């Protein structure tokens, strides 16, 4: 499947990315616009032939047919026997979506209305603080989006507690008044140990202050029975179906805390933005399809050129949690070692995704990105404008820095240019050579840029849906199931068995020497 692309890549030789711009139309030819966003992948080694070969990879893998199966409600999550239909949650005016012959849209719209009712009730009440208790997809999505859309916040203060480390909930509760705080317990399964532990601590906290009543909790879950068992009345449980995966769930009830923060209208604008991207993904031919191109460029770097990691660098401080969100979305989805049929993958799984907002990262890890010995493909995101109209000069600097980084990565600085700089500083001879060597930037390092007008709810919806579909495309090409997560199970099982050991109720007998030594240390300092 990859042979043609690999052969073309072998032929790249010493070619430099900047030389590709001898084609005066390169920027336009190697970028595309959709939903008002511009995705520029011209600062990569892709040329016409490589791009065509990559698109053939997508065609041969059956991306289009599989995409239609996904939107059509087929059980493409084959290891769990489930459809994958988070897109139905934002299908505001897209017509019927059938699962096993039943249209799920009436139920989806009814749940959205229920969310609005609950959100409006909370927003119109005395509640000053809402604490979302959840982890993974039940935390990262709403938290990332709530931070991204802070200019739209007009509801109570929202907090997010995820870690089982008691420090997390303690730090949040310290700033809350028990009389005016409520909790949204977000858990698809309603069994996740971290979430249930934090929810119990929240209940004890209210109880301790004598203000515990069932109205202080809302549950967001597919497991209504467990929520009821926990004491949350049915009308305070917002449900969703198993065809919504945890890391794809921000569009439905799991987005309630976001809706409480920004209001139902802004939340629906977020859904509409995603729906626009869905429409683009379904209709655009592969070579003009933004999620497809985003996926193919990424796979070219990972599978063909062997770059094992990819940095996501939003020049938008409010996207500070986007890299963490994408880590779950991409690495939990495509970090698989076997294909759908259970055979080992003959290619690499998806890359390690990491990052931080610019310009902060520039003063931390960009050193390695520019001069380290390994290439890290970079994905820049930036808004043309910012919300702070009175601080336009900040935005100017932010955008200039973003563009400067991708230019610097591509062009680098030659030894001759470095020598010139050293000469102007008065150096000569061996010292000039030594100092100049440290100031060389190899350049020729690939990056892409996604630029959008302003980080509005619609735009955020488009960006997140874009990344979701990118994951889908990559998963289809790899031939894996992007919608299960068996790789998280073993650690959970072992943690359960180690629980009584770290409390000293059971011995560490049978554990390996390292684990026994660590347990001994813990018991010593308890
Ligand atoms: O452990 C991984 C995981 O299952 C994620 O996929 C999920 O988002 C997270 O745990 C939380 O699960 P739940 O919403 O069921 O509490």
Short mmCIF file of C-alpha atoms and ligand atoms in Angstrom, two decimals:
data_model
loop_
_atom_site.label_atom_id
_atom_site.label_comp_id
_atom_site.label_asym_id
_atom_site.label_seq_id
_atom_site.Cartn_x
_atom_site.Cartn_y
_atom_site.Cartn_z
CA UNK A 1 0.00 0.00 0.00
CA UNK A 2 2.79 2.38 0.94
CA UNK A 3 5.33 1.17 -1.64
CA UNK A 4 4.70 3.90 -4.21
CA UNK A 5 4.86 6.66 -1.62
CA UNK A 6 8.02 5.19 -0.11
CA UNK A 7 9.68 4.97 -3.49
CA UNK A 8 8.82 8.59 -4.21
CA UNK A 9 10.04 9.60 -0.76
CA UNK A 10 13.36 7.83 -1.40
CA UNK A 11 13.74 10.03 -4.45
CA UNK A 12 13.47 13.25 -2.43
CA UNK A 13 17.19 13.10 -1.62
CA UNK A 14 18.71 16.42 -0.60
CA UNK A 15 15.76 18.46 -1.90
CA UNK A 16 14.85 21.30 0.42
CA UNK A 17 11.26 22.25 1.12
CA UNK A 18 11.91 25.90 0.39
CA UNK A 19 13.09 25.01 -3.11
CA UNK A 20 9.62 23.69 -3.87
CA UNK A 21 8.46 27.32 -3.71
CA UNK A 22 10.19 27.93 -7.03
CA UNK A 23 6.73 26.95 -8.19
CA UNK A 24 5.11 30.35 -7.63
CA UNK A 25 1.72 28.70 -7.10
CA UNK A 26 2.88 26.20 -4.53
CA UNK A 27 1.17 27.84 -1.55
CA UNK A 28 -2.19 27.83 -3.32
CA UNK A 29 -1.72 24.36 -4.79
CA UNK A 30 -0.72 22.79 -1.50
CA UNK A 31 -3.40 24.26 0.73
CA UNK A 32 -7.15 24.18 0.87
CA UNK A 33 -10.02 26.08 2.39
CA UNK A 34 -13.12 24.67 4.01
CA UNK A 35 -15.66 26.20 6.37
CA UNK A 36 -13.73 29.48 6.30
CA UNK A 37 -10.50 27.87 7.52
CA UNK A 38 -7.28 27.61 5.56
CA UNK A 39 -5.09 24.51 5.88
CA UNK A 40 -1.65 25.17 4.44
CA UNK A 41 0.56 22.11 3.99
CA UNK A 42 2.91 23.67 1.46
CA UNK A 43 5.83 23.74 3.94
CA UNK A 44 6.24 19.97 3.66
CA UNK A 45 7.98 17.66 1.19
CA UNK A 46 4.72 16.79 -0.52
CA UNK A 47 4.82 17.33 -4.27
CA UNK A 48 2.24 16.48 -6.92
CA UNK A 49 3.36 12.89 -7.25
CA UNK A 50 3.64 12.18 -3.54
CA UNK A 51 0.25 13.73 -2.91
CA UNK A 52 -1.33 11.70 -5.69
CA UNK A 53 0.24 8.52 -4.31
CA UNK A 54 -1.01 9.36 -0.81
CA UNK A 55 -4.52 9.94 -2.10
CA UNK A 56 -4.32 6.57 -3.82
CA UNK A 57 -3.45 5.04 -0.45
CA UNK A 58 -6.66 6.52 0.96
CA UNK A 59 -8.66 5.33 -2.04
CA UNK A 60 -7.23 1.82 -1.88
CA UNK A 61 -7.98 1.63 1.84
CA UNK A 62 -11.63 2.37 1.07
CA UNK A 63 -11.81 5.57 3.13
CA UNK A 64 -14.86 6.87 1.26
CA UNK A 65 -16.88 3.68 1.59
CA UNK A 66 -15.97 3.34 5.26
CA UNK A 67 -16.86 6.99 5.87
CA UNK A 68 -20.30 6.37 4.39
CA UNK A 69 -20.68 3.31 6.59
CA UNK A 70 -19.83 5.36 9.66
CA UNK A 71 -22.34 8.10 8.88
CA UNK A 72 -24.86 5.43 7.90
CA UNK A 73 -24.79 3.84 11.36
CA UNK A 74 -22.94 0.61 10.47
CA UNK A 75 -21.17 -1.19 13.33
CA UNK A 76 -17.69 -0.05 12.40
CA UNK A 77 -16.54 -0.46 16.02
CA UNK A 78 -16.23 -4.15 15.36
CA UNK A 79 -14.57 -5.30 18.58
CA UNK A 80 -17.40 -3.85 20.64
CA UNK A 81 -20.17 -4.42 18.08
CA UNK A 82 -21.18 -0.75 18.02
CA UNK A 83 -21.98 1.96 15.54
CA UNK A 84 -19.87 5.16 15.68
CA UNK A 85 -22.26 8.04 15.52
CA UNK A 86 -21.05 11.01 17.53
CA UNK A 87 -21.81 12.91 14.30
CA UNK A 88 -25.54 12.34 14.99
CA UNK A 89 -25.21 14.53 18.11
CA UNK A 90 -24.49 17.55 15.91
CA UNK A 91 -26.76 16.60 13.04
CA UNK A 92 -29.03 19.51 13.93
CA UNK A 93 -30.83 19.68 10.61
CA UNK A 94 -29.40 16.80 8.64
CA UNK A 95 -32.35 14.39 8.62
CA UNK A 96 -32.69 10.83 9.80
CA UNK A 97 -29.78 8.73 11.11
CA UNK A 98 -30.59 5.05 11.26
CA UNK A 99 -29.19 2.55 13.72
CA UNK A 100 -30.57 -0.95 13.20
CA UNK A 101 -33.35 0.58 11.14
CA UNK A 102 -34.43 3.10 13.81
CA UNK A 103 -33.98 6.85 13.41
CA UNK A 104 -32.00 8.04 16.43
CA UNK A 105 -32.50 11.75 15.73
CA UNK A 106 -35.78 12.24 17.69
CA UNK A 107 -33.99 10.89 20.78
CA UNK A 108 -30.86 12.98 20.12
CA UNK A 109 -32.92 16.18 19.77
CA UNK A 110 -34.96 15.34 22.87
CA UNK A 111 -31.73 14.92 24.86
CA UNK A 112 -30.44 18.23 23.52
CA UNK A 113 -33.64 19.91 24.71
CA UNK A 114 -33.26 18.21 28.10
CA UNK A 115 -29.70 19.55 28.28
CA UNK A 116 -31.00 23.04 27.54
CA UNK A 117 -33.65 22.75 30.25
CA UNK A 118 -31.14 21.60 32.85
CA UNK A 119 -28.52 24.16 31.76
CA UNK A 120 -31.03 27.03 31.85
CA UNK A 121 -32.29 25.90 35.24
CA UNK A 122 -28.74 25.93 36.64
CA UNK A 123 -27.91 29.24 34.94
CA UNK A 124 -31.06 30.86 36.35
CA UNK A 125 -30.52 29.53 39.89
CA UNK A 126 -28.49 30.63 42.91
CA UNK A 127 -25.70 28.24 41.90
CA UNK A 128 -22.40 30.08 41.60
CA UNK A 129 -20.08 27.14 40.92
CA UNK A 130 -20.51 23.98 38.87
CA UNK A 131 -17.96 21.20 39.27
CA UNK A 132 -17.65 18.68 36.44
CA UNK A 133 -16.41 15.38 37.81
CA UNK A 134 -15.18 13.08 35.05
CA UNK A 135 -12.00 11.81 33.45
CA UNK A 136 -10.70 11.09 29.95
CA UNK A 137 -13.37 11.91 27.41
CA UNK A 138 -15.71 12.94 30.22
CA UNK A 139 -13.29 15.70 31.18
CA UNK A 140 -10.90 16.61 28.38
CA UNK A 141 -13.54 17.63 25.81
CA UNK A 142 -15.71 19.88 27.98
CA UNK A 143 -12.68 21.31 29.77
CA UNK A 144 -10.76 22.04 26.57
CA UNK A 145 -13.84 23.66 25.03
CA UNK A 146 -14.78 25.62 28.17
CA UNK A 147 -11.30 27.16 28.25
CA UNK A 148 -11.36 27.79 24.49
CA UNK A 149 -14.67 29.62 24.70
CA UNK A 150 -14.07 31.66 27.84
CA UNK A 151 -15.05 34.94 26.08
CA UNK A 152 -18.56 33.45 25.81
CA UNK A 153 -18.92 32.51 29.48
CA UNK A 154 -21.98 34.11 31.03
CA UNK A 155 -23.07 31.38 33.43
CA UNK A 156 -21.80 30.19 36.81
CA UNK A 157 -18.11 29.46 37.31
CA UNK A 158 -17.16 26.02 36.00
CA UNK A 159 -14.49 23.76 37.43
CA UNK A 160 -13.20 20.38 36.35
CA UNK A 161 -12.06 17.61 38.66
CA UNK A 162 -10.62 14.51 37.05
CA UNK A 163 -7.63 13.10 38.92
CA UNK A 164 -8.10 10.56 41.68
CA UNK A 165 -5.33 12.47 43.46
CA UNK A 166 -7.24 14.10 46.31
CA UNK A 167 -5.31 17.28 45.59
CA UNK A 168 -7.48 17.88 42.54
CA UNK A 169 -10.87 17.97 44.26
CA UNK A 170 -9.47 19.62 47.41
CA UNK A 171 -8.02 22.49 45.44
CA UNK A 172 -11.31 23.04 43.60
CA UNK A 173 -13.58 22.75 46.65
CA UNK A 174 -11.42 25.14 48.65
CA UNK A 175 -12.66 27.95 46.39
CA UNK A 176 -16.33 26.91 46.45
CA UNK A 177 -19.22 27.69 48.78
CA UNK A 178 -21.10 24.47 49.70
CA UNK A 179 -24.38 26.42 49.74
CA UNK A 180 -24.14 27.41 46.09
CA UNK A 181 -22.09 24.63 44.43
CA UNK A 182 -23.39 21.74 42.39
CA UNK A 183 -21.78 18.74 40.74
CA UNK A 184 -22.10 17.24 37.30
CA UNK A 185 -20.92 13.64 37.42
CA UNK A 186 -19.85 12.77 33.90
CA UNK A 187 -19.13 9.12 33.21
CA UNK A 188 -20.31 7.07 30.28
CA UNK A 189 -20.03 3.86 32.28
CA UNK A 190 -20.64 5.34 35.76
CA UNK A 191 -18.10 2.85 37.06
CA UNK A 192 -14.82 4.68 36.49
CA UNK A 193 -12.96 4.49 39.79
CA UNK A 194 -11.53 8.02 39.69
CA UNK A 195 -14.89 9.61 38.94
CA UNK A 196 -16.85 7.59 41.46
CA UNK A 197 -14.26 8.29 44.16
CA UNK A 198 -14.38 12.04 43.47
CA UNK A 199 -18.19 12.00 43.32
CA UNK A 200 -18.36 10.34 46.74
CA UNK A 201 -15.95 12.92 48.15
CA UNK A 202 -18.17 15.68 46.74
CA UNK A 203 -21.22 14.11 48.35
CA UNK A 204 -19.41 13.82 51.69
CA UNK A 205 -18.38 17.48 51.40
CA UNK A 206 -21.98 18.63 50.92
CA UNK A 207 -23.11 16.30 53.70
CA UNK A 208 -20.42 17.60 56.03
CA UNK A 209 -21.73 21.13 55.47
CA UNK A 210 -25.34 20.01 55.99
CA UNK A 211 -26.49 20.95 52.49
CA UNK A 212 -26.72 17.55 50.79
CA UNK A 213 -29.76 17.14 48.61
CA UNK A 214 -30.32 15.24 45.39
CA UNK A 215 -30.74 18.47 43.44
CA UNK A 216 -27.02 19.11 43.80
CA UNK A 217 -26.09 16.34 41.41
CA UNK A 218 -26.66 15.76 37.73
CA UNK A 219 -25.40 12.59 36.05
CA UNK A 220 -24.29 12.32 32.43
CA UNK A 221 -24.12 8.66 31.56
CA UNK A 222 -25.10 5.76 29.35
CA UNK A 223 -25.64 3.72 32.48
CA UNK A 224 -28.87 5.08 33.97
CA UNK A 225 -29.17 2.09 36.31
CA UNK A 226 -25.79 2.81 37.95
CA UNK A 227 -26.62 6.52 38.27
CA UNK A 228 -29.93 5.62 39.95
CA UNK A 229 -28.11 3.19 42.25
CA UNK A 230 -25.88 6.10 43.20
CA UNK A 231 -28.97 8.10 44.18
CA UNK A 232 -29.36 10.49 41.28
CA UNK A 233 -33.05 10.71 40.27
CA UNK A 234 -33.96 9.75 36.69
CA UNK A 235 -34.90 13.31 35.67
CA UNK A 236 -31.37 14.41 36.65
CA UNK A 237 -29.69 11.80 34.45
CA UNK A 238 -28.89 12.79 30.89
CA UNK A 239 -28.29 9.68 28.87
CA UNK A 240 -26.56 8.80 25.64
CA UNK A 241 -26.15 5.67 23.60
CA UNK A 242 -23.17 3.35 23.36
CA UNK A 243 -22.53 4.55 19.81
CA UNK A 244 -21.00 7.70 21.31
CA UNK A 245 -17.41 6.92 22.28
CA UNK A 246 -16.03 8.62 25.40
CA UNK A 247 -13.43 10.69 23.55
CA UNK A 248 -16.05 11.75 20.98
CA UNK A 249 -18.71 12.67 23.52
CA UNK A 250 -18.39 16.43 24.05
CA UNK A 251 -21.21 17.04 21.54
CA UNK A 252 -23.88 15.45 23.72
CA UNK A 253 -24.69 15.34 27.45
CA UNK A 254 -20.98 15.20 28.34
CA UNK A 255 -20.91 18.80 27.04
CA UNK A 256 -23.40 19.95 29.69
CA UNK A 257 -20.84 21.84 31.79
CA UNK A 258 -19.77 23.68 28.65
CA UNK A 259 -23.40 24.51 27.90
CA UNK A 260 -23.87 25.78 31.46
CA UNK A 261 -20.83 28.01 31.00
CA UNK A 262 -21.59 29.49 27.59
CA UNK A 263 -25.34 29.00 27.26
CA UNK A 264 -27.39 26.82 24.90
CA UNK A 265 -27.08 29.17 21.91
CA UNK A 266 -23.29 29.19 21.91
CA UNK A 267 -23.28 25.44 22.51
CA UNK A 268 -25.50 24.90 19.49
CA UNK A 269 -23.23 27.13 17.43
CA UNK A 270 -20.39 24.79 18.46
CA UNK A 271 -22.47 21.86 17.17
CA UNK A 272 -23.28 23.68 13.94
CA UNK A 273 -19.59 24.31 13.28
CA UNK A 274 -18.91 20.59 13.65
CA UNK A 275 -21.85 19.73 11.43
CA UNK A 276 -20.39 21.98 8.72
CA UNK A 277 -17.13 20.04 8.89
CA UNK A 278 -19.08 16.77 8.72
CA UNK A 279 -20.75 17.96 5.54
CA UNK A 280 -17.41 18.94 4.04
CA UNK A 281 -15.87 15.59 5.00
CA UNK A 282 -18.75 13.66 3.44
CA UNK A 283 -18.97 15.66 0.20
CA UNK A 284 -15.50 16.90 -0.76
CA UNK A 285 -13.42 14.75 -3.11
CA UNK A 286 -10.40 13.23 -1.40
CA UNK A 287 -7.88 15.66 -2.86
CA UNK A 288 -9.92 18.65 -1.60
CA UNK A 289 -10.95 17.10 1.68
CA UNK A 290 -9.41 18.78 4.70
CA UNK A 291 -9.56 15.88 7.18
CA UNK A 292 -8.21 13.54 4.50
CA UNK A 293 -5.28 15.82 3.65
CA UNK A 294 -4.54 16.47 7.32
CA UNK A 295 -4.43 12.71 7.90
CA UNK A 296 -2.34 11.97 4.81
CA UNK A 297 0.26 14.64 5.58
CA UNK A 298 0.53 13.27 9.12
CA UNK A 299 0.85 9.68 7.88
CA UNK A 300 3.48 10.69 5.35
CA UNK A 301 5.56 12.03 8.21
CA UNK A 302 4.93 9.10 10.54
CA UNK A 303 4.71 6.07 8.25
CA UNK A 304 6.95 7.11 5.36
CA UNK A 305 9.55 9.48 6.79
CA UNK A 306 9.58 7.76 10.19
CA UNK A 307 8.93 10.79 12.41
CA UNK A 308 7.46 9.19 15.50
CA UNK A 309 6.02 12.29 17.13
CA UNK A 310 4.02 15.29 16.04
CA UNK A 311 3.81 18.60 17.88
CA UNK A 312 0.49 20.46 17.99
CA UNK A 313 1.23 24.12 18.57
CA UNK A 314 -1.80 26.38 18.95
CA UNK A 315 -0.97 30.08 18.82
CA UNK A 316 -4.17 30.70 20.72
CA UNK A 317 -3.74 30.56 24.46
CA UNK A 318 -7.35 29.48 24.93
CA UNK A 319 -6.49 26.27 23.07
CA UNK A 320 -4.10 25.42 25.89
CA UNK A 321 -5.84 22.08 26.51
CA UNK A 322 -6.12 21.18 22.83
CA UNK A 323 -2.88 19.14 22.83
CA UNK A 324 -4.07 17.13 25.85
CA UNK A 325 -7.47 16.65 24.24
CA UNK A 326 -5.84 15.48 21.01
CA UNK A 327 -3.57 13.14 22.92
CA UNK A 328 -6.60 11.17 24.00
CA UNK A 329 -8.45 11.56 20.71
CA UNK A 330 -5.53 10.44 18.58
CA UNK A 331 -3.49 8.16 20.81
CA UNK A 332 -6.38 6.28 22.41
CA UNK A 333 -7.98 5.91 18.98
CA UNK A 334 -5.00 5.02 16.83
CA UNK A 335 -2.46 3.68 19.31
CA UNK A 336 -3.24 0.08 18.38
CA UNK A 337 -0.87 -2.77 17.53
CA UNK A 338 -3.24 -5.11 15.73
CA UNK A 339 -5.48 -4.61 12.72
CA UNK A 340 -9.23 -5.13 12.77
CA UNK A 341 -8.78 -8.84 12.02
CA UNK A 342 -6.48 -9.33 15.02
CA UNK A 343 -3.20 -9.59 13.09
CA UNK A 344 -0.17 -7.51 14.10
CA UNK A 345 0.15 -4.23 12.19
CA UNK A 346 2.85 -4.27 9.54
CA UNK A 347 3.20 -0.48 9.87
CA UNK A 348 3.50 1.86 12.83
CA UNK A 349 0.50 2.87 14.93
CA UNK A 350 -0.40 6.57 15.09
CA UNK A 351 2.29 8.99 16.28
CA UNK A 352 2.93 10.42 19.73
CA UNK A 353 1.05 13.71 19.85
CA UNK A 354 2.24 16.45 22.14
CA UNK A 355 2.41 20.21 22.37
CA UNK A 356 1.83 23.47 24.17
CA UNK A 357 0.54 26.83 23.08
CA UNK A 358 2.86 29.26 21.36
CA UNK A 359 4.51 31.49 22.21
CA UNK A 360 5.14 29.69 25.53
CA UNK A 361 6.60 26.62 23.86
CA UNK A 362 9.12 28.80 22.02
CA UNK A 363 10.78 29.49 25.36
CA UNK A 364 10.79 25.86 26.38
CA UNK A 365 11.10 23.04 23.83
CA UNK A 366 11.45 24.77 20.45
CA UNK A 367 15.21 24.55 20.87
CA UNK A 368 14.96 20.82 20.15
CA UNK A 369 12.47 21.32 17.34
CA UNK A 370 14.89 23.66 15.58
CA UNK A 371 18.27 22.14 16.34
CA UNK A 372 17.68 18.66 17.80
CA UNK A 373 18.85 15.67 15.81
CA UNK A 374 15.36 14.29 15.19
CA UNK A 375 12.69 15.95 13.08
CA UNK A 376 9.41 16.79 14.76
CA UNK A 377 6.70 17.69 12.25
CA UNK A 378 4.79 20.66 13.65
CA UNK A 379 1.13 21.53 13.33
CA UNK A 380 0.48 25.21 13.95
CA UNK A 381 -2.98 26.60 14.64
CA UNK A 382 -3.66 30.32 14.77
CA UNK A 383 -6.56 32.75 14.65
CA UNK A 384 -6.19 35.71 12.30
CA UNK A 385 -7.86 37.85 14.97
CA UNK A 386 -8.25 37.67 18.73
CA UNK A 387 -11.15 38.58 20.99
CA UNK A 388 -9.16 41.30 22.75
CA UNK A 389 -9.79 44.16 20.37
CA UNK A 390 -8.09 46.60 22.72
CA UNK A 391 -4.94 44.45 22.67
CA UNK A 392 -4.44 44.15 18.92
CA UNK A 393 -0.71 44.57 19.28
CA UNK A 394 -0.61 41.32 21.29
CA UNK A 395 -2.40 39.49 18.48
CA UNK A 396 -0.03 41.00 15.92
CA UNK A 397 2.94 39.66 17.86
CA UNK A 398 1.27 36.28 18.32
CA UNK A 399 0.54 35.82 14.62
CA UNK A 400 3.97 37.10 13.61
CA UNK A 401 5.58 34.57 15.94
CA UNK A 402 3.52 31.71 14.57
CA UNK A 403 4.39 32.53 10.97
CA UNK A 404 8.02 33.12 11.90
CA UNK A 405 8.34 29.67 13.44
CA UNK A 406 7.14 27.78 10.39
CA UNK A 407 9.39 29.93 8.21
CA UNK A 408 12.38 29.33 10.47
CA UNK A 409 11.73 25.59 10.56
CA UNK A 410 11.68 25.46 6.79
CA UNK A 411 14.53 27.84 5.95
CA UNK A 412 16.88 27.31 8.85
CA UNK A 413 20.20 29.16 8.87
CA UNK A 414 23.23 28.04 6.89
CA UNK A 415 26.79 27.89 8.20
CA UNK A 416 27.69 30.78 5.89
CA UNK A 417 24.96 32.97 7.39
CA UNK A 418 26.06 31.94 10.89
CA UNK A 419 29.68 32.86 10.06
CA UNK A 420 28.56 36.27 8.79
CA UNK A 421 26.82 36.91 12.11
CA UNK A 422 29.94 35.93 14.03
CA UNK A 423 32.11 38.14 11.84
CA UNK A 424 29.91 41.15 12.66
CA UNK A 425 30.60 40.35 16.31
CA UNK A 426 34.33 40.58 15.65
CA UNK A 427 35.19 36.88 15.83
CA UNK A 428 37.78 35.28 13.62
CA UNK A 429 39.53 31.97 13.00
CA UNK A 430 38.78 28.86 15.05
CA UNK A 431 36.62 30.72 17.56
CA UNK A 432 34.46 32.10 14.72
CA UNK A 433 34.01 28.55 13.38
CA UNK A 434 33.19 27.12 16.81
CA UNK A 435 30.62 29.80 17.63
CA UNK A 436 29.10 29.73 14.15
CA UNK A 437 28.45 25.97 14.34
CA UNK A 438 26.18 26.50 17.35
CA UNK A 439 24.12 29.03 15.41
CA UNK A 440 23.31 26.83 12.43
CA UNK A 441 19.68 25.77 11.97
CA UNK A 442 19.38 22.79 9.63
CA UNK A 443 15.91 23.89 8.46
CA UNK A 444 14.01 21.70 6.01
CA UNK A 445 11.70 20.77 8.86
CA UNK A 446 8.08 20.25 7.88
CA UNK A 447 5.09 22.05 9.34
CA UNK A 448 1.48 22.73 8.50
CA UNK A 449 -0.67 25.68 9.54
CA UNK A 450 -4.39 25.77 10.17
CA UNK A 451 -5.56 29.38 10.22
CA UNK A 452 -9.08 30.52 11.08
CA UNK A 453 -10.75 33.93 11.46
CA UNK A 454 -11.41 33.95 15.24
CA UNK A 455 -11.93 31.27 17.89
CA UNK A 456 -15.73 31.36 18.03
CA UNK A 457 -17.94 28.41 19.07
CA UNK A 458 -18.54 27.58 15.39
CA UNK A 459 -14.83 27.61 14.60
CA UNK A 460 -14.00 25.45 17.61
CA UNK A 461 -16.64 22.96 16.46
CA UNK A 462 -15.06 22.86 13.00
CA UNK A 463 -11.57 22.35 14.37
CA UNK A 464 -12.54 19.50 16.68
CA UNK A 465 -14.62 17.74 14.00
CA UNK A 466 -11.69 18.17 11.60
CA UNK A 467 -9.38 16.34 14.01
CA UNK A 468 -11.97 13.64 14.71
CA UNK A 469 -12.26 12.86 11.02
CA UNK A 470 -8.51 12.92 10.60
CA UNK A 471 -8.32 10.18 13.24
CA UNK A 472 -10.99 8.24 11.37
CA UNK A 473 -9.11 8.45 8.05
CA UNK A 474 -5.85 7.39 9.65
CA UNK A 475 -7.57 4.48 11.39
CA UNK A 476 -9.14 3.23 8.16
CA UNK A 477 -5.81 3.39 6.34
CA UNK A 478 -4.08 1.55 9.18
CA UNK A 479 -6.90 -1.02 9.11
CA UNK A 480 -7.43 -0.75 12.86
CA UNK A 481 -10.43 -0.12 15.10
CA UNK A 482 -10.11 3.52 16.20
CA UNK A 483 -13.09 3.22 18.52
CA UNK A 484 -12.09 0.76 21.23
CA UNK A 485 -9.44 1.19 23.95
CA UNK A 486 -8.47 -2.22 25.28
CA UNK A 487 -5.00 -0.90 26.01
CA UNK A 488 -6.22 0.92 29.12
CA UNK A 489 -7.62 -2.20 30.77
CA UNK A 490 -4.54 -3.97 32.15
CA UNK A 491 -3.40 -1.02 34.25
CA UNK A 492 -6.90 -0.66 35.69
CA UNK A 493 -6.99 -4.35 36.65
CA UNK A 494 -3.59 -4.21 38.32
CA UNK A 495 -4.49 -1.01 40.18
CA UNK A 496 -7.52 -2.80 41.60
CA UNK A 497 -5.37 -5.67 42.83
CA UNK A 498 -2.76 -3.29 44.27
CA UNK A 499 -5.32 -1.23 46.20
CA UNK A 500 -5.34 -3.52 49.28
CA UNK A 501 -1.55 -3.94 49.01
CA UNK A 502 -0.71 -0.23 49.35
CA UNK A 503 -3.03 0.01 52.35
CA UNK A 504 -1.20 -2.92 53.96
CA UNK A 505 -4.30 -5.13 54.06
CA UNK A 506 -2.71 -7.63 51.70
CA UNK A 507 0.93 -8.51 51.12
CA UNK A 508 2.82 -7.82 47.92
CA UNK A 509 3.73 -11.49 47.69
CA UNK A 510 3.79 -12.70 44.12
CA UNK A 511 4.58 -9.23 42.78
CA UNK A 512 7.89 -8.51 41.07
CA UNK A 513 10.83 -7.23 43.10
CA UNK A 514 10.50 -3.65 41.92
CA UNK A 515 6.81 -3.44 42.81
CA UNK A 516 7.48 -5.01 46.23
CA UNK A 517 10.24 -2.49 46.92
CA UNK A 518 7.99 0.43 45.95
CA UNK A 519 5.18 -0.89 48.16
CA UNK A 520 7.62 -1.21 51.09
CA UNK A 521 8.64 2.42 50.63
CA UNK A 522 5.01 3.58 50.56
CA UNK A 523 4.19 1.67 53.74
CA UNK A 524 7.24 3.12 55.46
CA UNK A 525 6.12 6.70 54.85
CA UNK A 526 2.40 6.28 55.55
O1 LIG B 1 -9.96 4.44 30.58
C1 LIG B 1 -10.23 5.01 29.36
C2 LIG B 1 -11.65 5.50 29.30
O2 LIG B 1 -12.51 4.43 29.09
C3 LIG B 1 -11.81 6.54 28.20
O3 LIG B 1 -11.97 5.99 26.96
C4 LIG B 1 -12.96 7.32 28.71
O4 LIG B 1 -13.07 8.56 28.07
C5 LIG B 1 -12.61 7.43 30.17
O5 LIG B 1 -12.04 6.17 30.48
C6 LIG B 1 -13.73 7.75 31.11
O6 LIG B 1 -14.77 6.79 31.03
P1 LIG B 1 -16.19 7.07 31.62
O7 LIG B 1 -16.80 8.21 30.88
O8 LIG B 1 -16.96 5.79 31.44
O9 LIG B 1 -16.03 7.41 33.08
#
